[in-house]
Coordinates of C-alpha atoms and ligand atoms in Angstrom, one line a residue:
X1 CA 2.5 27.0 3.5
X2 CA 5.1 25.4 5.8
X3 CA 5.4 21.7 4.9
X4 CA 7.1 19.3 7.4
X5 CA 8.3 15.8 6.8
X6 CA 9.5 13.8 9.8
X7 CA 11.5 10.5 9.7
X8 CA 9.2 7.5 9.8
X9 CA 9.4 5.7 13.1
X10 CA 7.2 2.6 12.6
X11 CA 9.4 -0.5 12.8
X12 CA 10.8 -1.6 9.4
X13 CA 9.5 1.5 7.6
X14 CA 12.2 2.9 5.3
X15 CA 10.0 5.1 3.0
X16 CA 9.8 8.9 3.4
X17 CA 6.8 11.1 2.8
X18 CA 8.5 13.7 0.6
X19 CA 11.1 13.0 -2.1
X20 CA 13.7 15.6 -2.9
X21 CA 11.9 16.2 -6.2
X22 CA 8.6 16.8 -4.3
X23 CA 10.4 19.2 -2.0
X24 CA 11.8 21.0 -5.0
X25 CA 8.4 21.5 -6.5
X26 CA 6.9 22.7 -3.3
X27 CA 9.7 25.2 -2.9
X28 CA 9.2 26.4 -6.5
X29 CA 5.5 27.0 -5.6
X30 CA 6.7 29.4 -2.9
X31 CA 6.3 27.0 0.1
X32 CA 8.7 26.3 2.9
X33 CA 9.8 22.7 3.5
X34 CA 11.3 21.4 6.7
X35 CA 12.7 17.8 6.9
X36 CA 13.9 15.8 9.8
X37 CA 17.6 14.9 9.4
X38 CA 18.0 11.4 8.0
X39 CA 14.3 11.1 7.0
X40 CA 15.2 10.1 3.4
X41 CA 18.1 7.8 4.3
X42 CA 16.2 4.5 4.1
X43 CA 15.1 5.4 0.6
X44 CA 18.6 6.4 -0.5
X45 CA 18.1 10.2 -0.3
X46 CA 20.7 12.3 1.7
X47 CA 20.0 15.4 3.7
X48 CA 22.2 17.2 1.1
X49 CA 19.7 16.1 -1.6
X50 CA 16.9 17.9 0.3
X51 CA 19.0 21.0 1.0
X52 CA 19.8 21.2 -2.7
X53 CA 16.1 21.1 -3.4
X54 CA 15.6 24.1 -1.1
X55 CA 14.4 22.4 2.1
X56 CA 15.6 23.1 5.6
X57 CA 16.9 20.1 7.6
X58 CA 16.3 20.1 11.3
X59 CA 17.5 17.6 14.0
X60 CA 14.2 16.4 15.6
X61 CA 10.7 15.4 14.8
X62 CA 9.6 17.8 17.5
X63 CA 10.9 20.8 15.5
X64 CA 9.1 19.5 12.4
X65 CA 5.8 19.0 14.1
X66 CA 6.0 22.3 16.1
X67 CA 6.6 24.5 13.1
X68 CA 4.8 22.9 10.0
X69 CA 1.3 23.8 8.9
X70 CA 1.1 20.5 7.0
X71 CA 2.8 17.2 8.0
X72 CA 3.5 14.8 5.0
X73 CA 4.3 11.2 6.0
X74 CA 3.9 7.6 4.8
X75 CA 2.6 5.6 7.7
X76 CA -0.1 6.5 10.3
X77 CA 1.3 8.7 13.1
X78 CA 2.5 6.6 16.0
X79 CA 1.4 7.4 19.5
X80 CA 4.4 9.7 20.2
X81 CA 3.8 11.5 16.9
X82 CA 0.1 11.9 17.6
X83 CA 0.9 13.8 20.8
X84 CA 2.8 16.4 18.7
X85 CA -0.1 17.1 16.4
X86 CA -2.0 20.3 17.1
X87 CA -5.3 22.0 16.4
X88 CA -5.5 23.4 12.9
X89 CA -2.5 21.4 11.7
X90 CA -3.0 19.4 8.5
X91 CA -1.8 15.7 8.3
X92 CA -1.5 14.0 4.9
X93 CA -0.5 10.3 5.1
X94 CA -1.8 6.7 5.2
X95 CA -4.1 6.4 8.2
X96 CA -6.2 3.1 8.0
X97 CA -8.4 4.3 10.8
X98 CA -11.2 1.7 10.7
X99 CA -9.3 -1.1 12.6
X100 CA -7.5 1.5 14.8
X101 CA -9.7 3.1 17.5
X102 CA -6.7 4.3 19.5
X103 CA -5.2 6.3 16.7
X104 CA -8.7 7.6 15.7
X105 CA -9.4 8.9 19.2
X106 CA -5.9 10.5 19.4
X107 CA -6.4 12.3 16.1
X108 CA -9.8 13.5 17.1
X109 CA -8.4 14.8 20.4
X110 CA -5.6 16.6 18.7
X111 CA -7.9 18.9 16.7
X112 CA -5.9 18.3 13.5
X113 CA -7.3 17.9 10.0
X114 CA -6.3 14.5 8.6
X115 CA -6.5 13.5 4.9
X116 CA -5.9 9.7 4.4
X117 CA -4.0 8.6 1.3
X118 CA -6.0 5.4 1.2
X119 CA -9.4 7.0 0.7
X120 CA -8.5 9.6 -1.9
X121 CA -10.3 8.5 -5.1
X122 CA -10.1 9.1 -8.9
X123 CA -12.6 9.5 -11.7
X124 CA -12.4 5.8 -12.7
X125 CA -13.4 4.6 -9.2
X126 CA -9.8 3.7 -8.3
X127 CA -7.7 4.6 -5.3
X128 CA -4.8 6.5 -6.8
X129 CA -2.7 6.7 -3.7
X130 CA -3.0 3.0 -2.9
X131 CA -2.5 1.8 -6.5
X132 CA 1.3 2.5 -6.6
X133 CA 1.9 0.3 -3.6
X134 CA -0.2 -2.4 -5.2
X135 CA 1.9 -2.1 -8.3
X136 CA 5.0 -2.5 -6.3
X137 CA 3.7 -5.4 -4.2
X138 CA 2.4 -7.1 -7.4
X139 CA 5.7 -6.8 -9.2
X140 CA 7.6 -7.9 -6.2
X141 CA 5.5 -11.0 -5.6
X142 CA 7.0 -13.3 -8.3
X143 CA 10.5 -12.0 -7.3
X144 CA 10.1 -13.1 -3.7
X145 CA 8.1 -16.2 -4.8
X146 CA 11.0 -17.2 -7.1
X147 CA 13.4 -16.9 -4.1
X148 CA 11.0 -18.9 -1.9
X149 CA 11.0 -21.7 -4.6
X150 CA 14.8 -22.1 -4.2
X151 CA 15.8 -25.3 -2.4
X152 CA 17.7 -23.6 0.4
X153 CA 14.6 -21.7 1.4
X154 CA 12.5 -24.9 1.6
X155 CA 11.1 -24.5 -1.9
X156 CA 10.6 -27.0 -4.7
X157 CA 13.8 -26.1 -6.5
X158 CA 12.1 -24.9 -9.6
X159 CA 13.4 -22.1 -11.8
X160 CA 10.7 -19.7 -13.0
X161 CA 11.6 -19.7 -16.6
X162 CA 12.8 -23.3 -16.8
X163 CA 15.6 -23.8 -19.4
X164 CA 15.6 -25.2 -22.9
X165 CA 14.2 -28.8 -22.5
X166 CA 12.7 -28.1 -19.0
X167 CA 9.2 -26.7 -18.5
X168 CA 8.9 -23.3 -16.7
X169 CA 7.3 -22.9 -13.3
X170 CA 3.5 -22.8 -13.2
X171 CA 2.2 -19.7 -11.5
X172 CA -1.4 -19.1 -10.5
X173 CA -2.5 -15.6 -9.5
X174 CA -5.8 -15.4 -7.6
X175 CA -7.3 -12.0 -8.2
X176 CA -6.6 -10.0 -11.4
X177 CA -6.7 -6.5 -10.0
X178 CA -3.7 -4.1 -9.7
X179 CA -1.6 -6.5 -7.6
X180 CA -2.6 -9.6 -9.7
X181 CA -2.0 -8.0 -13.1
X182 CA 1.5 -6.7 -12.1
X183 CA 2.4 -10.0 -10.6
X184 CA 1.2 -11.9 -13.7
X185 CA 3.2 -9.6 -16.0
X186 CA 6.4 -10.0 -14.1
X187 CA 6.0 -13.8 -13.6
X188 CA 5.4 -14.1 -17.4
X189 CA 8.4 -11.9 -18.0
X190 CA 10.5 -14.3 -16.0
X191 CA 9.3 -17.0 -18.4
X192 CA 6.8 -18.7 -16.1
X193 CA 3.5 -20.3 -17.4
X194 CA 0.9 -17.9 -15.8
X195 CA -2.8 -18.1 -15.2
X196 CA -4.8 -15.4 -13.5
X197 CA -8.1 -16.3 -11.8
X198 CA -10.8 -13.7 -11.1
X199 CA -14.5 -13.6 -10.6
X200 CA -15.1 -10.5 -12.6
X201 CA -15.9 -11.2 -16.2
X202 CA -15.3 -7.5 -17.3
X203 CA -11.9 -7.6 -15.7
X204 CA -11.0 -10.9 -17.4
X205 CA -12.2 -9.5 -20.7
X206 CA -9.9 -6.5 -20.1
X207 CA -6.9 -8.8 -19.2
X208 CA -7.6 -11.1 -22.1
X209 CA -7.7 -8.1 -24.6
X210 CA -4.6 -6.5 -23.2
X211 CA -2.4 -9.5 -22.2
X212 CA -3.5 -12.3 -24.6
X213 CA -0.5 -14.5 -25.2
X214 CA 1.3 -13.2 -22.1
X215 CA -0.8 -15.0 -19.6
X216 CA -4.1 -16.9 -19.4
X217 CA -7.2 -16.1 -17.5
X218 CA -9.6 -18.5 -15.8
X219 CA -12.8 -18.0 -13.8
X220 CA -12.2 -18.3 -10.1
X221 CA -14.9 -20.9 -9.3
X222 CA -14.0 -23.1 -6.3
X223 CA -13.5 -26.1 -8.6
X224 CA -11.2 -24.2 -11.1
X225 CA -9.2 -22.7 -8.3
X226 CA -8.7 -26.1 -6.6
X227 CA -7.5 -27.7 -9.9
X228 CA -5.1 -24.9 -10.8
X229 CA -3.7 -24.6 -7.3
X230 CA -2.9 -28.3 -7.2
X231 CA -0.8 -28.0 -10.4
X232 CA 1.0 -24.8 -9.4
X233 CA 4.6 -24.3 -8.4
X234 CA 3.6 -20.8 -7.1
X235 CA 0.3 -19.3 -6.0
X236 CA 0.0 -15.6 -5.5
X237 CA -3.0 -14.3 -3.4
X238 CA -4.2 -11.0 -4.7
X239 CA -8.0 -10.7 -4.1
X240 CA -9.7 -7.8 -2.6
X241 CA -13.3 -7.3 -1.6
X242 CA -13.3 -3.6 -0.7
X243 CA -14.0 -2.9 2.9
X244 CA -14.1 -6.6 3.8
X245 CA -11.6 -9.2 5.0
X246 CA -10.1 -11.3 2.2
X247 CA -12.1 -14.4 1.5
X248 CA -10.3 -17.7 2.3
X249 CA -10.1 -19.3 -1.1
X250 CA -7.6 -22.1 -0.3
X251 CA -8.1 -24.3 2.7
X252 CA -5.5 -26.1 4.8
X253 CA -6.8 -29.5 3.5
X254 CA -6.1 -28.3 -0.1
X255 CA -2.4 -27.9 0.7
X256 CA -2.1 -31.7 0.7
X257 CA -3.2 -31.6 -3.0
X258 CA -0.3 -29.2 -3.9
X259 CA 3.2 -30.1 -5.0
X260 CA 5.6 -30.4 -2.1
X261 CA 7.7 -27.3 -1.8
X262 CA 5.3 -25.1 -3.8
X263 CA 5.3 -21.4 -2.8
X264 CA 2.4 -19.3 -1.7
X265 CA 2.8 -15.5 -1.8
X266 CA -0.2 -14.1 0.0
X267 CA -0.1 -10.4 -0.9
X268 CA -3.7 -10.0 0.4
X269 CA -2.3 -10.8 3.9
X270 CA -2.9 -7.1 4.9
X271 CA -6.6 -7.9 4.7
X272 CA -6.3 -11.2 6.5
X273 CA -5.0 -13.2 3.5
X274 CA -6.8 -15.5 1.1
X275 CA -5.3 -18.8 2.3
X276 CA -6.6 -20.4 5.5
X277 CA -3.0 -21.1 6.5
X278 CA -1.7 -17.5 6.0
X279 CA -0.4 -15.4 8.9
X280 CA 1.4 -12.1 8.6
X281 CA 5.2 -12.2 8.6
X282 CA 8.0 -9.6 8.5
X283 CA 10.9 -8.9 6.1
X284 CA 13.3 -10.3 8.9
X285 CA 11.6 -13.7 8.9
X286 CA 9.3 -13.7 5.8
X287 CA 8.6 -17.4 5.1
X288 CA 7.3 -20.4 7.0
X289 CA 6.2 -23.9 6.2
X290 CA 2.8 -25.5 6.6
X291 CA 2.5 -29.1 5.5
X292 CA 5.4 -28.8 3.2
X293 CA 4.1 -25.7 1.4
X294 CA 6.3 -22.5 1.8
X295 CA 4.3 -19.4 2.7
X296 CA 5.5 -15.8 2.1
X297 CA 3.1 -13.4 3.9
X298 CA 4.8 -10.1 4.5
X299 CA 2.2 -7.4 5.2
X300 CA 4.3 -4.4 4.0
X301 CA 6.0 -5.8 0.9
X302 CA 6.7 -2.3 -0.6
X303 CA 9.0 -1.7 2.4
X304 CA 11.5 -4.1 0.9
X305 CA 12.1 -1.8 -2.0
X306 CA 11.8 1.5 -0.1
X307 CA 13.4 3.6 -2.8
X308 CA 11.1 2.5 -5.6
X309 CA 8.1 2.7 -3.3
X310 CA 9.0 6.2 -2.1
X311 CA 9.4 7.5 -5.6
X312 CA 6.2 5.8 -6.8
X313 CA 4.2 7.1 -3.8
X314 CA 5.7 10.6 -4.2
X315 CA 4.7 10.7 -7.8
X316 CA 1.1 9.9 -6.9
X317 CA 0.9 12.2 -3.8
X318 CA 2.7 15.2 -5.3
X319 CA -0.2 16.8 -7.2
X320 CA -2.5 16.5 -4.1
X321 CA 0.2 17.8 -1.8
X322 CA 0.8 20.8 -4.0
X323 CA -2.9 21.5 -4.2
X324 CA -3.2 21.4 -0.4
X325 CA -0.2 23.7 0.0
X326 CA -1.2 26.1 -2.8
X327 CA -4.9 26.5 -1.9
X328 CA -5.2 25.4 1.7
X329 CA -7.1 22.2 2.4
X330 CA -10.6 23.8 2.4
X331 CA -10.3 25.2 -1.2
X332 CA -8.3 22.2 -2.4
X333 CA -11.0 19.8 -1.2
X334 CA -13.9 22.1 -2.4
X335 CA -12.3 22.1 -5.9
X336 CA -11.7 18.3 -6.0
X337 CA -14.2 15.8 -4.7
X338 CA -11.6 13.0 -5.0
X339 CA -9.3 14.8 -2.6
X340 CA -12.3 15.6 -0.4
X341 CA -12.9 11.8 -0.2
X342 CA -9.6 11.6 1.6
X343 CA -10.8 13.8 4.5
X344 CA -11.2 11.5 7.5
X345 CA -10.8 13.9 10.5
X346 CA -11.4 17.6 11.1
X347 CA -11.3 19.6 14.3
X348 CA -12.4 16.7 16.6
X349 CA -15.0 15.3 14.2
X350 CA -14.8 12.2 12.0
X351 CA -15.7 12.9 8.4
X352 CA -15.5 9.4 6.9
X353 CA -18.6 7.3 7.2
X354 CA -17.0 3.8 6.9
X355 CA -14.6 4.6 9.7
X356 CA -17.5 5.9 11.9
X357 CA -19.5 2.8 11.2
X358 CA -16.6 0.5 12.0
X359 CA -15.8 2.3 15.3
X360 CA -19.3 3.4 16.4
X361 CA -18.3 7.1 16.3
X362 CA -20.6 9.9 15.0
X363 CA -19.6 11.3 11.6
X364 CA -20.2 14.7 10.0
X365 CA -20.3 15.1 6.2
X366 CA -17.0 16.3 4.8
X367 CA -18.9 19.2 3.1
X368 CA -19.9 20.4 6.5
X369 CA -16.4 20.2 7.8
X370 CA -15.3 22.6 5.0
X371 CA -17.5 25.3 6.6
X372 CA -16.1 24.8 10.1
Ligands
NAD401 N1 1.1 -7.2 1.4 C1 1.4 -6.0 0.9 O1 2.4 -5.4 1.1 C2 0.3 -5.3 0.0 C3 0.7 -4.2 -0.8 C4 -0.3 -3.7 -1.6 C5 -1.6 -4.2 -1.7 N2 -1.9 -5.3 -0.9 C6 -3.2 -6.0 -0.9 O2 -3.3 -6.8 -2.1 C7 -4.7 -7.0 -2.2 C8 -5.1 -6.8 -3.7 O3 -5.0 -5.4 -4.0 P1 -5.4 -4.8 -5.4 O4 -4.9 -3.3 -5.3 O5 -4.9 -5.6 -6.5 O6 -7.0 -4.8 -5.4 P2 -7.9 -4.7 -6.7 O7 -9.2 -4.2 -6.2 O8 -7.3 -3.9 -7.8 O9 -8.0 -6.2 -7.2 C9 -8.7 -7.2 -6.5 C10 -9.2 -8.2 -7.5 O10 -9.7 -9.4 -6.7 C11 -10.8 -9.9 -7.5 N3 -11.6 -10.7 -6.6 C12 -12.5 -10.4 -5.6 N4 -13.0 -11.5 -5.1 C13 -12.4 -12.6 -5.7 C14 -12.5 -14.0 -5.6 N5 -13.3 -14.5 -4.7 N6 -11.8 -14.8 -6.4 C15 -11.0 -14.2 -7.4 N7 -10.8 -12.9 -7.5 C16 -11.5 -12.1 -6.7 C17 -11.5 -8.6 -8.0 O11 -12.4 -8.9 -9.0 C18 -10.4 -7.7 -8.4 O12 -10.0 -7.9 -9.7 C19 -5.4 -6.1 -1.2 O13 -5.8 -6.9 -0.1 C20 -4.4 -5.1 -0.9 O14 -4.6 -4.5 0.4 C21 -0.9 -5.8 0.0

């Protein structure tokens, strides 16, 4: 198969769909890899790295899209990229179609087959191509929160680990899933006093069994949450209700109960955020102040550490990318129901029910698409 990887063009996106190591494996499997010049630059990979891996480097995205059988990317194709997709071409990337009717209509019109990273599943009910980015955002949250707490940034001027004779920062993490667990581990590693709130008892049992002594757990009742938030130096928002907007768990009125200069890091901002006062920010201007509480609400946190994120994403996508290239998408999806769960669009038809429901578009079963 001829695999193509263009440079990401969404603003502030520095990741790349294929690492040199992924390109090397694809070439070893007998495939052809074409990369747009400079595509890996934001993640610290040179064109030479890809050439050494056996890829061909071309100047323009047009050349990549015109020749490749499968396009491997990171972000959803932008309008100008969607115009370059063609019938029968395979697209493997994050899509997030449900809130994006324009993109959905363009993909349907293109006739391409699109497999979305975010809906590929695994045998434990997880989302293996989303998890690495949650791991990155989770581990980054205490790091950016610690920076936000610094006086020059409007913060409380509290050091995460304290020093001998001075108490460490109190960190409260709301939501103990992938983001929350990684945030709690790193915050605890920095020496902070950490409590994770969740509403799932099985999840808290798991956290307690695994991390007892590293951080505490507490049930996320409204009362408990209010009490812990009021005592915190940093609160990390990490809740997710699959398929729904994040619940607002901390109101604006509650900010007045918090310590002046405390930091909120709302990682769940990509689902609307779990604080009433959260609004999405960018890496250029990441923090803002509401009632003396500093908010960090960057919607694409992994972009700040593009190299780590690219490699983590590449590790997770590589087996699927190779299966698609080795077998073709029909056989690869027929063999693996978890990959089949990623199929969102085929030949002008939607194949993912939740997207169809959100956008009011008819859907065909993915199994039917395999036969078309
Ligand atoms: N901003 C970014 O750059 C970025 C990057 C990655 C992930 N995210 C977002 O972070 C959020 C968390 O992702 P995740 O992968 O950890 O999800 P996850 O499903 O692994 O974890 C979510 C947790 O929230 C808990 N929860 C649900 N409702 C709750 C409530 N009312 N109170 C307390 N806990 C509650 C669940 O029990 C679960 O343990 C998602 O919105 C995700 O999209 C954002």
